[in-house]
Coordinates of C-alpha atoms in Angstrom, one line a residue:
Chain S
M1 CA 0.0 0.0 0.0
V2 CA 1.7 3.2 -1.1
E3 CA -0.5 6.2 -0.4
V4 CA 0.8 9.7 -0.6
I5 CA -0.7 12.0 2.0
L6 CA -0.1 15.7 2.3
K7 CA -1.1 17.4 5.6
N8 CA -1.4 21.2 5.6
V9 CA 1.6 21.6 3.4
K10 CA 2.9 25.2 3.0
K11 CA 5.7 26.7 1.0
S12 CA 7.0 30.3 1.1
Y13 CA 9.7 32.1 -0.8
G14 CA 10.8 34.8 1.6
P15 CA 7.6 36.5 2.8
V16 CA 5.5 35.3 -0.1
E17 CA 3.5 32.2 0.5
V18 CA 3.0 30.2 -2.7
I19 CA 1.4 27.0 -1.4
H20 CA -1.2 27.8 1.2
G21 CA -1.8 24.7 3.3
I22 CA -2.6 21.8 1.0
D23 CA -4.3 18.6 2.3
L24 CA -4.5 15.8 -0.2
H25 CA -4.8 12.0 -0.1
I26 CA -3.6 10.0 -3.1
K27 CA -4.5 6.4 -2.9
D28 CA -2.3 3.4 -3.7
Q29 CA -1.9 2.7 -7.4
E30 CA -3.9 5.9 -8.2
F31 CA -2.9 8.1 -11.2
C32 CA -3.3 11.5 -9.8
V33 CA -2.9 14.6 -12.1
F34 CA -2.2 18.1 -10.9
V35 CA -3.5 20.7 -13.3
G36 CA -3.8 24.4 -13.2
P37 CA -2.6 27.5 -15.1
S38 CA 1.0 28.6 -15.1
G39 CA 2.3 29.7 -11.7
C40 CA -0.5 27.9 -9.8
G41 CA 2.1 25.9 -7.8
K42 CA 1.6 22.5 -9.3
S43 CA 5.2 21.9 -10.2
T44 CA 6.3 23.3 -6.8
L45 CA 4.0 20.9 -5.1
L46 CA 5.4 18.0 -7.0
R47 CA 8.9 19.1 -6.2
M48 CA 8.0 19.3 -2.6
I49 CA 6.8 15.6 -2.7
A50 CA 10.0 14.7 -4.5
G51 CA 12.1 16.4 -1.8
L52 CA 13.6 18.9 -4.2
E53 CA 12.0 21.8 -2.4
D54 CA 11.8 22.2 1.4
I55 CA 8.5 22.8 2.9
N56 CA 7.8 25.5 5.5
D57 CA 5.0 23.7 7.3
G58 CA 3.0 20.5 7.3
E59 CA 3.9 16.9 6.7
I60 CA 4.3 14.6 3.7
W61 CA 3.7 10.9 4.1
I62 CA 4.6 8.3 1.5
G63 CA 3.3 4.8 2.5
D64 CA 3.7 4.6 6.2
K65 CA 6.7 6.9 6.3
D66 CA 6.8 10.6 7.2
V67 CA 9.2 11.7 4.5
T68 CA 9.0 15.5 5.2
D69 CA 12.6 15.8 6.1
L70 CA 14.1 12.9 4.1
E71 CA 16.4 13.2 1.1
P72 CA 14.8 12.5 -2.3
V73 CA 16.5 9.1 -2.6
D74 CA 15.1 7.9 0.8
R75 CA 11.5 8.7 -0.2
G76 CA 11.0 5.8 -2.6
I77 CA 10.2 8.1 -5.5
S78 CA 11.5 8.7 -9.0
M79 CA 10.9 11.6 -11.2
V80 CA 10.7 12.3 -14.9
F81 CA 11.5 16.0 -15.7
Q82 CA 10.0 18.3 -18.3
T83 CA 13.4 18.7 -19.9
Y84 CA 14.2 15.0 -19.5
A85 CA 17.4 15.9 -17.5
L86 CA 19.3 13.1 -19.1
Y87 CA 23.1 13.1 -18.5
P88 CA 24.3 14.2 -21.9
H89 CA 27.8 12.7 -21.6
M90 CA 26.5 9.2 -20.7
T91 CA 25.1 6.6 -23.0
V92 CA 21.4 5.5 -22.7
R93 CA 22.6 2.4 -20.8
E94 CA 24.6 4.5 -18.4
N95 CA 21.8 7.0 -17.9
I96 CA 19.3 4.2 -17.1
S97 CA 21.7 2.4 -14.8
Y98 CA 23.2 5.4 -13.0
G99 CA 20.9 5.4 -10.0
L100 CA 21.4 1.7 -9.5
K101 CA 25.2 2.1 -9.6
V102 CA 25.0 4.9 -7.0
S103 CA 23.0 2.6 -4.8
K104 CA 25.7 -0.1 -5.3
T105 CA 23.3 -2.7 -6.9
P106 CA 25.2 -5.8 -8.1
Q107 CA 26.2 -5.5 -11.7
A108 CA 24.2 -8.6 -12.8
E109 CA 21.0 -7.1 -11.3
I110 CA 21.7 -3.8 -13.0
D111 CA 22.1 -5.5 -16.4
R112 CA 18.9 -7.5 -15.9
R113 CA 16.9 -4.4 -14.9
V114 CA 18.3 -2.3 -17.7
A115 CA 17.5 -5.0 -20.3
D116 CA 14.0 -5.3 -18.9
A117 CA 13.4 -1.5 -19.1
A118 CA 15.0 -1.3 -22.5
S119 CA 12.8 -4.0 -24.0
N120 CA 9.6 -2.6 -22.4
L121 CA 10.3 0.8 -23.8
Q122 CA 11.8 -0.4 -27.1
L123 CA 15.2 1.1 -26.4
N124 CA 17.2 -2.0 -27.1
D125 CA 18.8 -0.5 -30.3
Y126 CA 19.7 2.7 -28.6
L127 CA 21.5 1.6 -25.4
D128 CA 24.9 2.6 -26.6
R129 CA 23.9 6.0 -28.0
K130 CA 24.1 9.3 -26.2
P131 CA 21.0 11.4 -25.6
G132 CA 22.1 13.9 -28.2
Q133 CA 21.7 11.2 -30.9
L134 CA 18.1 10.4 -30.0
S135 CA 14.7 12.0 -31.0
G136 CA 12.5 13.7 -28.4
G137 CA 10.3 10.7 -28.0
Q138 CA 13.3 8.4 -27.5
R139 CA 14.8 10.7 -24.9
Q140 CA 11.5 10.8 -23.1
R141 CA 11.5 7.0 -23.0
V142 CA 15.0 6.9 -21.6
A143 CA 13.9 9.3 -18.9
I144 CA 11.0 6.9 -18.1
G145 CA 13.4 4.0 -18.2
R146 CA 15.7 5.7 -15.7
S147 CA 12.7 6.1 -13.6
I148 CA 11.4 2.6 -13.7
V149 CA 14.6 0.6 -13.1
R150 CA 14.8 2.0 -9.6
K151 CA 11.4 0.3 -8.8
P152 CA 10.1 3.3 -6.9
D153 CA 6.9 3.3 -4.8
V154 CA 5.7 6.5 -6.4
F155 CA 6.4 7.9 -9.9
L156 CA 6.5 11.7 -10.3
F157 CA 6.1 13.3 -13.8
D158 CA 6.7 17.0 -14.2
E159 CA 5.0 18.0 -17.6
P160 CA 6.9 15.2 -19.3
L161 CA 5.2 15.6 -22.7
S162 CA 5.3 19.4 -23.1
N163 CA 8.5 19.4 -25.2
L164 CA 7.1 16.9 -27.8
D165 CA 5.2 17.6 -31.0
A166 CA 1.4 16.9 -31.1
E167 CA 1.6 13.5 -32.7
L168 CA 4.3 12.1 -30.4
R169 CA 2.5 13.6 -27.4
V170 CA -0.6 11.4 -28.1
H171 CA 1.7 8.4 -28.6
M172 CA 3.6 8.9 -25.4
R173 CA 0.4 9.6 -23.5
I174 CA -0.8 6.2 -24.4
E175 CA 2.6 4.7 -23.4
I176 CA 2.3 6.3 -20.0
A177 CA -1.2 5.0 -19.5
R178 CA 0.1 1.5 -20.5
L179 CA 3.0 1.9 -18.1
H180 CA 0.6 2.7 -15.3
N181 CA -1.5 -0.4 -16.1
R182 CA 1.5 -2.6 -16.2
L183 CA 3.3 -1.3 -13.1
D184 CA 0.3 -0.7 -10.9
S185 CA 2.2 2.0 -9.1
T186 CA 1.1 5.3 -7.6
M187 CA 1.8 8.0 -10.1
I188 CA 1.6 11.8 -9.7
Y189 CA 1.6 13.8 -12.9
V190 CA 1.8 17.5 -13.5
T191 CA 0.4 19.1 -16.6
H192 CA -1.2 22.2 -17.9
D193 CA -2.8 20.3 -20.7
Q194 CA -6.2 19.3 -19.7
V195 CA -6.5 16.6 -22.4
E196 CA -3.6 14.8 -20.7
A197 CA -5.3 15.3 -17.4
M198 CA -8.7 14.0 -18.6
T199 CA -7.3 11.0 -20.5
L200 CA -4.7 9.8 -18.0
A201 CA -6.1 10.6 -14.5
D202 CA -8.0 8.5 -12.0
K203 CA -8.0 11.7 -9.9
I204 CA -7.5 15.3 -11.0
V205 CA -6.4 18.0 -8.6
V206 CA -7.2 21.4 -9.9
L207 CA -4.9 24.1 -8.4
Q208 CA -5.1 27.8 -8.6
A209 CA -2.8 30.3 -6.8
G210 CA -1.3 27.7 -4.5
Q211 CA -4.7 26.3 -3.4
I212 CA -6.7 23.3 -4.4
E213 CA -9.9 24.3 -6.2
Q214 CA -11.4 20.8 -6.5
V215 CA -10.4 17.2 -6.4
G216 CA -12.2 14.4 -8.3
S217 CA -12.3 12.0 -11.2
P218 CA -12.1 13.7 -14.6
L219 CA -15.8 13.2 -15.5
H220 CA -16.9 14.3 -12.0
L221 CA -15.0 17.6 -12.5
Y222 CA -16.4 18.0 -16.0
D223 CA -20.0 17.2 -15.0
D224 CA -20.1 18.8 -11.6
P225 CA -17.6 21.6 -11.1
D226 CA -17.6 23.3 -7.7
N227 CA -16.8 26.8 -9.1
Q228 CA -16.4 28.9 -12.2
F229 CA -12.6 28.4 -12.3
V230 CA -12.9 24.6 -12.5
A231 CA -15.8 24.8 -14.9
G232 CA -13.7 27.0 -17.2
F233 CA -10.5 25.1 -16.8
I234 CA -11.8 21.6 -17.4
G235 CA -13.2 21.1 -20.9
S236 CA -12.0 22.0 -24.4
P237 CA -13.2 24.3 -25.8
R238 CA -13.8 25.9 -22.5
M239 CA -17.2 26.6 -21.1
N240 CA -19.0 29.7 -22.2
F241 CA -19.8 32.2 -19.5
L242 CA -22.7 34.6 -19.9
T243 CA -23.5 37.3 -17.4
G244 CA -27.1 37.5 -16.1
K245 CA -29.2 38.9 -13.4
V246 CA -31.8 37.1 -11.3
T247 CA -35.3 38.4 -12.2
G248 CA -37.4 36.2 -10.0
V249 CA -37.3 33.2 -7.7
D250 CA -40.2 30.8 -7.4
G251 CA -39.4 27.8 -5.3
N252 CA -36.7 25.7 -7.1
I253 CA -37.1 27.8 -10.2
T254 CA -34.9 30.8 -10.6
N255 CA -35.5 33.1 -13.5
V256 CA -32.4 34.8 -14.9
S257 CA -32.2 37.4 -17.6
V258 CA -29.3 36.4 -19.9
D259 CA -28.5 38.6 -22.9
G260 CA -32.0 40.0 -22.9
S261 CA -33.7 36.5 -22.7
D262 CA -35.4 35.1 -19.6
V263 CA -34.1 31.7 -18.7
A264 CA -35.7 29.5 -16.1
L265 CA -33.1 27.5 -14.1
T266 CA -33.7 24.9 -11.5
L267 CA -31.6 25.6 -8.3
S268 CA -32.7 23.4 -5.5
E269 CA -29.9 23.9 -3.0
N270 CA -29.0 27.6 -2.8
S271 CA -31.2 30.1 -4.5
P272 CA -30.0 33.7 -5.1
S273 CA -32.1 36.7 -4.4
V274 CA -33.8 38.8 -7.0
G275 CA -31.4 41.4 -8.5
D276 CA -28.3 39.3 -7.8
P277 CA -25.7 39.2 -10.6
V278 CA -24.9 35.6 -11.7
T279 CA -22.9 33.9 -14.4
V280 CA -24.5 31.2 -16.5
G281 CA -22.1 28.6 -17.9
I282 CA -22.9 26.6 -21.0
R283 CA -20.6 24.0 -22.5
P284 CA -20.1 24.4 -26.3
E285 CA -21.6 21.0 -27.0
H286 CA -24.8 22.0 -25.2
L287 CA -25.4 24.9 -27.7
S288 CA -27.1 24.4 -31.0
V289 CA -28.2 26.6 -33.9
G290 CA -32.0 26.9 -33.8
G291 CA -33.7 24.2 -31.8
A292 CA -35.8 24.2 -28.7
G293 CA -35.0 25.6 -25.2
A294 CA -33.6 28.9 -24.0
Q295 CA -32.1 31.1 -26.7
I296 CA -29.4 33.7 -27.0
T297 CA -28.8 35.8 -30.0
V298 CA -25.2 36.1 -31.2
R299 CA -23.1 37.5 -34.0
P300 CA -21.2 34.8 -36.0
D301 CA -17.4 35.4 -36.3
V302 CA -15.4 32.5 -37.7
T303 CA -15.9 28.7 -37.9
E304 CA -13.4 25.9 -37.4
Q305 CA -14.2 22.6 -39.2
M306 CA -12.8 19.6 -37.5
G307 CA -14.5 17.0 -39.7
G308 CA -16.8 15.2 -37.3
V309 CA -17.6 18.4 -35.5
G310 CA -17.3 22.1 -36.1
Y311 CA -16.8 25.1 -33.8
M312 CA -18.7 28.3 -34.4
H313 CA -17.1 31.3 -32.8
T314 CA -19.6 34.0 -32.1
Y315 CA -20.0 37.2 -30.0
T316 CA -23.0 38.4 -27.9
K317 CA -24.1 41.9 -28.2
D318 CA -22.0 42.6 -25.0
D319 CA -19.0 41.2 -26.9
I320 CA -18.7 38.0 -24.9
H321 CA -17.1 35.3 -26.8
V322 CA -19.3 32.2 -27.2
V323 CA -18.3 29.0 -28.9
A324 CA -20.9 26.5 -30.1
E325 CA -19.9 22.9 -31.0
I326 CA -21.9 21.8 -34.0
K327 CA -22.2 18.1 -34.8
G328 CA -21.3 17.4 -38.5
R329 CA -20.5 20.2 -40.9
I330 CA -21.3 23.9 -40.5
A331 CA -22.7 25.5 -43.6
E332 CA -20.2 27.9 -45.2
S333 CA -22.9 30.6 -45.2
A334 CA -23.2 30.4 -41.4
T335 CA -20.9 33.3 -40.8
E336 CA -22.6 35.5 -43.4
A337 CA -25.7 35.9 -41.3
E338 CA -26.0 39.1 -39.2
Q339 CA -27.4 37.2 -36.2
V340 CA -27.9 33.6 -35.2
A341 CA -30.0 32.2 -32.4
L342 CA -28.2 29.6 -30.3
S343 CA -30.4 27.5 -28.0
F344 CA -29.6 25.4 -25.0
D345 CA -31.4 23.2 -22.5
P346 CA -31.5 25.2 -19.2
S347 CA -31.1 22.0 -17.2
Q348 CA -27.6 21.6 -18.7
A349 CA -26.5 25.1 -17.7
F350 CA -24.3 25.9 -14.7
V351 CA -24.9 28.9 -12.5
F352 CA -22.3 30.7 -10.5
D353 CA -22.6 33.6 -8.0
A354 CA -20.6 36.8 -8.1
S355 CA -17.7 35.1 -6.2
G356 CA -17.6 32.3 -8.7
A357 CA -19.1 29.6 -6.4
R358 CA -21.5 27.2 -8.0
L359 CA -25.2 27.5 -7.3
R360 CA -26.9 24.2 -7.5
Chain F
M1 CA 20.6 39.3 -64.0
A2 CA 21.7 35.9 -62.7
R3 CA 25.2 36.6 -64.0
T4 CA 25.4 39.9 -62.1
A5 CA 24.3 38.2 -58.9
S6 CA 26.8 35.4 -59.2
S7 CA 29.7 37.7 -60.0
R8 CA 28.7 39.8 -57.0
R9 CA 28.8 36.7 -54.9
L10 CA 32.2 35.7 -56.3
F11 CA 33.5 39.2 -55.6
N12 CA 32.2 39.2 -52.0
S13 CA 33.6 35.8 -51.2
T14 CA 37.0 36.7 -52.8
G15 CA 37.1 39.8 -50.7
K16 CA 36.3 37.8 -47.6
Y17 CA 39.0 35.3 -48.3
F18 CA 41.5 38.0 -49.1
I19 CA 40.9 39.6 -45.7
L20 CA 41.1 36.2 -43.9
I21 CA 44.3 35.2 -45.6
L22 CA 45.8 38.6 -44.9
M23 CA 44.9 38.2 -41.2
A24 CA 46.3 34.7 -41.1
V25 CA 49.6 35.9 -42.7
I26 CA 49.9 38.7 -40.2
A27 CA 49.4 36.2 -37.3
L28 CA 51.6 33.4 -38.7
Y29 CA 54.4 35.3 -40.3
P30 CA 56.3 36.2 -37.0
I31 CA 56.2 32.5 -36.0
L32 CA 57.4 31.4 -39.4
Q33 CA 60.1 34.0 -39.4
M34 CA 61.2 32.8 -35.9
W35 CA 61.5 29.2 -37.1
M36 CA 63.2 30.2 -40.4
T37 CA 65.8 32.2 -38.4
A38 CA 66.3 29.4 -35.9
L39 CA 66.8 26.9 -38.7
R40 CA 69.0 29.1 -40.9
P41 CA 72.8 28.6 -41.1
S42 CA 74.4 31.4 -39.0
N43 CA 76.1 33.1 -41.9
E44 CA 72.7 33.6 -43.7
V45 CA 70.9 35.3 -40.8
L46 CA 72.2 38.8 -41.5
R47 CA 72.9 38.4 -45.2
S48 CA 69.4 37.4 -46.3
P49 CA 67.1 37.5 -43.2
F50 CA 63.8 37.2 -45.1
A51 CA 64.7 34.6 -47.7
L52 CA 64.0 30.9 -47.3
P53 CA 66.9 29.1 -45.6
S54 CA 69.3 27.5 -48.2
E55 CA 69.5 24.4 -46.0
L56 CA 67.9 23.3 -42.7
D57 CA 70.5 23.8 -39.9
W58 CA 69.6 22.3 -36.5
S59 CA 72.8 23.5 -34.8
N60 CA 71.2 26.6 -33.4
L61 CA 68.5 24.5 -31.6
T62 CA 71.1 22.0 -30.2
K63 CA 73.4 24.8 -29.2
A64 CA 70.6 26.8 -27.4
W65 CA 69.5 23.6 -25.7
T66 CA 73.0 22.8 -24.4
Q67 CA 74.8 26.1 -24.0
G68 CA 71.7 28.1 -23.1
R69 CA 70.6 25.5 -20.5
F70 CA 67.1 25.4 -22.0
G71 CA 66.8 21.8 -20.8
T72 CA 67.0 23.1 -17.1
Y73 CA 64.8 26.1 -17.8
L74 CA 62.2 23.9 -19.4
V75 CA 62.1 21.5 -16.4
N76 CA 61.8 24.5 -14.1
S77 CA 58.9 25.9 -16.1
V78 CA 57.2 22.5 -16.0
I79 CA 57.7 22.3 -12.2
I80 CA 56.1 25.7 -11.8
T81 CA 53.4 25.5 -14.4
I82 CA 51.9 22.1 -13.8
P83 CA 51.1 22.6 -10.1
T84 CA 49.9 26.2 -10.7
V85 CA 47.5 25.1 -13.5
I86 CA 46.2 22.1 -11.4
G87 CA 45.8 24.3 -8.4
V88 CA 43.9 27.0 -10.3
V89 CA 41.7 24.5 -12.2
V90 CA 40.8 22.4 -9.2
L91 CA 40.0 25.4 -6.9
S92 CA 38.2 27.3 -9.6
C93 CA 36.0 24.3 -10.5
L94 CA 35.0 23.7 -6.8
A95 CA 34.5 27.4 -6.0
G96 CA 32.7 28.1 -9.3
Y97 CA 30.4 25.1 -8.8
G98 CA 29.7 26.0 -5.1
I99 CA 28.9 29.6 -5.9
S100 CA 26.6 28.8 -8.8
R101 CA 24.7 25.9 -7.2
F102 CA 24.4 26.6 -3.5
K103 CA 22.4 29.6 -2.3
F104 CA 24.1 30.6 0.9
W105 CA 24.4 33.8 2.9
G106 CA 27.1 36.1 1.6
R107 CA 27.4 34.3 -1.7
G108 CA 27.2 37.4 -3.8
I109 CA 29.7 39.3 -1.7
M110 CA 32.1 36.3 -1.8
F111 CA 31.9 36.2 -5.6
L112 CA 32.4 39.9 -6.0
T113 CA 35.4 39.8 -3.6
I114 CA 36.9 37.1 -5.8
L115 CA 36.2 39.1 -8.9
L116 CA 37.9 42.1 -7.4
G117 CA 41.1 40.1 -7.7
L118 CA 40.9 40.7 -11.4
T119 CA 41.6 44.4 -10.9
V120 CA 44.7 43.9 -8.6
P121 CA 47.9 44.3 -10.6
F122 CA 50.8 42.1 -9.4
Q123 CA 53.0 45.2 -9.3
S124 CA 50.9 46.7 -6.5
V125 CA 51.5 43.7 -4.2
M126 CA 54.9 42.4 -5.3
I127 CA 56.9 44.1 -2.5
P128 CA 54.7 43.2 0.5
L129 CA 54.4 39.7 -1.1
Y130 CA 58.2 39.5 -1.2
Y131 CA 58.4 40.1 2.6
Q132 CA 55.6 37.8 3.3
L133 CA 57.3 35.0 1.3
L134 CA 60.5 35.8 3.1
N135 CA 58.9 35.5 6.5
M136 CA 57.2 32.3 5.5
G137 CA 60.6 30.9 4.4
L138 CA 59.3 30.3 0.9
L139 CA 61.4 32.8 -0.9
G140 CA 63.7 31.2 -3.4
T141 CA 61.6 28.0 -3.5
Y142 CA 59.3 27.0 -6.3
W143 CA 56.4 27.6 -3.9
S144 CA 57.1 31.3 -4.0
V145 CA 55.9 31.4 -7.6
I146 CA 53.4 28.6 -7.5
L147 CA 51.3 29.8 -4.6
P148 CA 51.0 33.5 -5.8
G149 CA 50.5 32.1 -9.3
I150 CA 47.4 30.1 -8.1
A151 CA 46.1 33.2 -6.2
F152 CA 46.4 35.4 -9.2
G153 CA 44.8 32.8 -11.5
L154 CA 41.8 32.2 -9.3
P155 CA 39.7 35.3 -10.0
F156 CA 39.4 34.6 -13.7
G157 CA 39.2 30.9 -13.1
V158 CA 36.3 31.2 -10.6
F159 CA 34.5 33.7 -12.8
L160 CA 34.8 31.4 -15.9
M161 CA 33.7 28.3 -14.1
Q162 CA 30.9 30.0 -12.2
S163 CA 29.4 31.3 -15.4
F164 CA 29.7 28.0 -17.1
F165 CA 28.1 26.0 -14.2
E166 CA 25.4 28.6 -13.9
D167 CA 24.4 27.9 -17.5
L168 CA 24.2 24.1 -17.0
P169 CA 20.6 23.0 -16.4
H170 CA 19.9 22.7 -12.7
E171 CA 17.6 19.7 -13.4
L172 CA 20.7 17.6 -14.1
A173 CA 21.8 18.0 -10.5
E174 CA 18.3 17.4 -9.3
A175 CA 18.1 14.2 -11.4
G176 CA 21.4 13.2 -9.7
R177 CA 19.8 13.9 -6.3
I178 CA 16.8 11.7 -7.2
D179 CA 19.2 9.0 -8.3
G180 CA 20.8 9.2 -4.9
S181 CA 24.1 10.9 -5.6
S182 CA 25.8 12.9 -2.9
E183 CA 26.7 16.5 -3.8
L184 CA 30.3 15.6 -4.4
R185 CA 29.3 12.8 -6.7
I186 CA 26.9 15.0 -8.6
F187 CA 29.8 17.4 -9.1
W188 CA 32.3 14.7 -10.1
D189 CA 30.0 12.3 -12.2
I190 CA 27.6 14.8 -13.8
M191 CA 28.6 18.4 -13.7
L192 CA 32.4 18.3 -14.1
P193 CA 32.3 16.1 -17.3
L194 CA 29.9 18.6 -18.8
A195 CA 32.2 21.5 -17.9
K196 CA 35.1 20.0 -20.1
P197 CA 35.0 22.9 -22.6
A198 CA 35.4 25.5 -19.8
V199 CA 38.0 23.4 -18.0
S200 CA 40.0 23.2 -21.3
T201 CA 39.7 26.9 -21.8
L202 CA 41.0 27.5 -18.3
I203 CA 43.9 25.1 -18.7
V204 CA 45.0 26.8 -21.9
F205 CA 44.7 30.3 -20.5
Q206 CA 46.4 29.5 -17.2
F207 CA 49.1 27.4 -18.9
M208 CA 50.0 30.3 -21.2
K209 CA 49.9 32.8 -18.4
T210 CA 52.1 30.8 -16.0
W211 CA 54.5 29.6 -18.8
N212 CA 55.1 33.2 -19.9
E213 CA 55.3 34.6 -16.3
F214 CA 58.4 36.8 -16.0
L215 CA 58.2 39.3 -13.2
M216 CA 57.2 36.9 -10.4
P217 CA 60.1 34.4 -10.9
L218 CA 62.5 37.3 -11.5
L219 CA 61.7 38.7 -8.0
Y220 CA 61.2 35.5 -6.0
L221 CA 63.5 32.9 -7.7
Q222 CA 67.1 34.2 -7.5
D223 CA 68.9 30.9 -7.9
E224 CA 69.9 30.4 -11.6
D225 CA 69.1 26.7 -11.4
M226 CA 65.5 27.5 -10.6
R227 CA 64.9 29.9 -13.5
P228 CA 61.9 29.2 -15.8
I229 CA 62.1 29.7 -19.5
P230 CA 61.1 33.4 -19.9
L231 CA 63.8 34.3 -17.3
G232 CA 66.4 32.1 -18.9
L233 CA 65.5 33.6 -22.3
M234 CA 66.3 37.1 -20.9
F235 CA 69.7 36.0 -19.6
F236 CA 70.4 34.0 -22.8
Q237 CA 69.6 37.2 -24.9
G238 CA 72.0 39.1 -22.7
A239 CA 74.8 36.6 -23.2
Y240 CA 74.3 36.1 -27.0
T241 CA 73.1 39.5 -28.1
R242 CA 74.7 39.3 -31.5
D243 CA 73.7 35.7 -32.4
I244 CA 70.2 36.2 -33.6
G245 CA 69.8 32.7 -34.9
L246 CA 70.7 31.3 -31.5
I247 CA 68.2 33.7 -29.8
A248 CA 65.5 32.7 -32.3
A249 CA 66.2 29.0 -31.5
G250 CA 65.8 29.7 -27.7
V251 CA 62.5 31.5 -28.3
A252 CA 61.3 28.7 -30.6
I253 CA 62.1 26.1 -28.0
S254 CA 60.2 28.1 -25.4
T255 CA 57.0 28.2 -27.5
I256 CA 56.8 24.5 -28.2
P257 CA 55.1 23.4 -25.0
V258 CA 52.4 26.2 -25.3
I259 CA 51.7 25.1 -28.9
I260 CA 51.4 21.4 -27.8
V261 CA 49.0 22.3 -24.9
Y262 CA 46.9 24.4 -27.2
L263 CA 46.7 21.7 -29.9
I264 CA 45.7 19.1 -27.2
F265 CA 42.9 21.3 -25.8
Q266 CA 42.1 23.3 -29.0
R267 CA 38.7 21.6 -29.9
Q268 CA 37.3 21.9 -26.4
F269 CA 38.8 25.4 -26.0
V270 CA 36.9 26.7 -29.0
K271 CA 33.7 25.1 -27.7
G272 CA 34.4 26.8 -24.4
L273 CA 34.7 30.2 -25.9
T274 CA 31.4 29.9 -27.7
A275 CA 29.6 28.1 -24.9
G276 CA 26.3 29.7 -23.8
A277 CA 26.1 31.7 -27.0
V278 CA 23.3 29.6 -28.4
K279 CA 21.0 27.5 -26.3

């Protein structure tokens, strides 16, 4: 059982606190992904778990060990860096085996483990090459190989795919998912790419400004975000946010004026008061041209045809950008119209109060 | 049209090559002239100093080696230069790495203080240093030149190595820590091999500087048997003022080790000079 537990972990640089007391429980064999915008503290948090950054307060437990004050090597972790951090003067074989040599593992065991890792990662033909002679994807595989030969309890990945091109990224993402299935280890993965987060994670931790915004499975975060930040961050293209004002409350039904149209929304847990400003969030796939339900009138701008689906970029009369995902093809004449009515089912809309908290 | 463009290209490249060849001739001619004079029969030196030698005459070189005691001077120069270069390189690497990698209190002031050494001319401290060496009982020993030589080499050495280590990705050291290396092992196994170009540059610079050092041995090494090559060359010139061929042979001998060291480290040296220019 290798769980990772963070208890009220804090980090400051001088007087500036960058991680504000994080509590987190990552279960054994779980694939946990930290996501958030640049500067939110996700890499810092990962480095704190690795032992590369000291923490100012709190505790970090890996398995049944308090590792807060332990050196990285004593924590039972291994890490894959964004820049691969391969030793350029060593061959692939030397890179993979370096950690084992340092720990004085017998040579026969080193050879066996390197051969295993090389065959799992299809690196057999490159063992005697130096990193400079490898492609980006091969280098990334060497970095993963260096990580797995040490048989760590927890794998840490710091944006490992961000230096690869789009095609290789998809390929390596699948490789990492396979690796997780094969090794059944606890993995913590940092990324700002939410497609990686959605496809790889068992659990996503959304961070903003050094705080956890929400923790949950990818679809849970997508379907039931706690606040406007998570709703906007998870999902691509991002959720559309329209400003509105509460015009009436009748039991569970809250009437909101959005872009001049009255929309009746069902809010059973926490109703706002009449006159309160709210934000209505609608995912692009929940908008359609014409159709039944609530409607907003928009000005078409440009379209993006992806083949199976298309995206219509539009603007409301208040110049709020709204994207609609249209199944199939979008007619070329769509952008020629002065105005288009987009409709949505009010039960699929999300409502947020002025502070960004979700109203349910 | 195409013809005009291609003739312009030809003219441009001819012009470039002309300038490059001219520069090369200016740089190489004195060396060539020195070797031609050294290998010319004595009677030709004054008669036709700029012509090619009618025959190769090695007698000047053998005479300079035996009569000028260049064998002894060469050994002395090696005894002084090798420990000085090793001392400067080892200490500069350690200090440069420490200052670039570890964030400790007073790090900036320490670095600036070391850099300040670049502005101190030897002439300003040569007399107090003389008395200090005398008091320490080091005057007249090789140490009187080696230790100050190391001290005067360190500011540039630390500066060079610090800048180089600063440019190396810090993730490499972090990967070493994750792999379980101690700080010393990270330095030795990972960072130092990557610093080869800078180390080579430092070796070449320090070797040339120490090999050509004149004033320090003149003041602190008074025994003739301990003189290094530049000093020996001066006394040799004094003794054989009129024999230009012999003097040229002495100078030629004294340059050989520097050329050998440069050729050994040349590839890495060039890399070192351009390191950090392009990521």
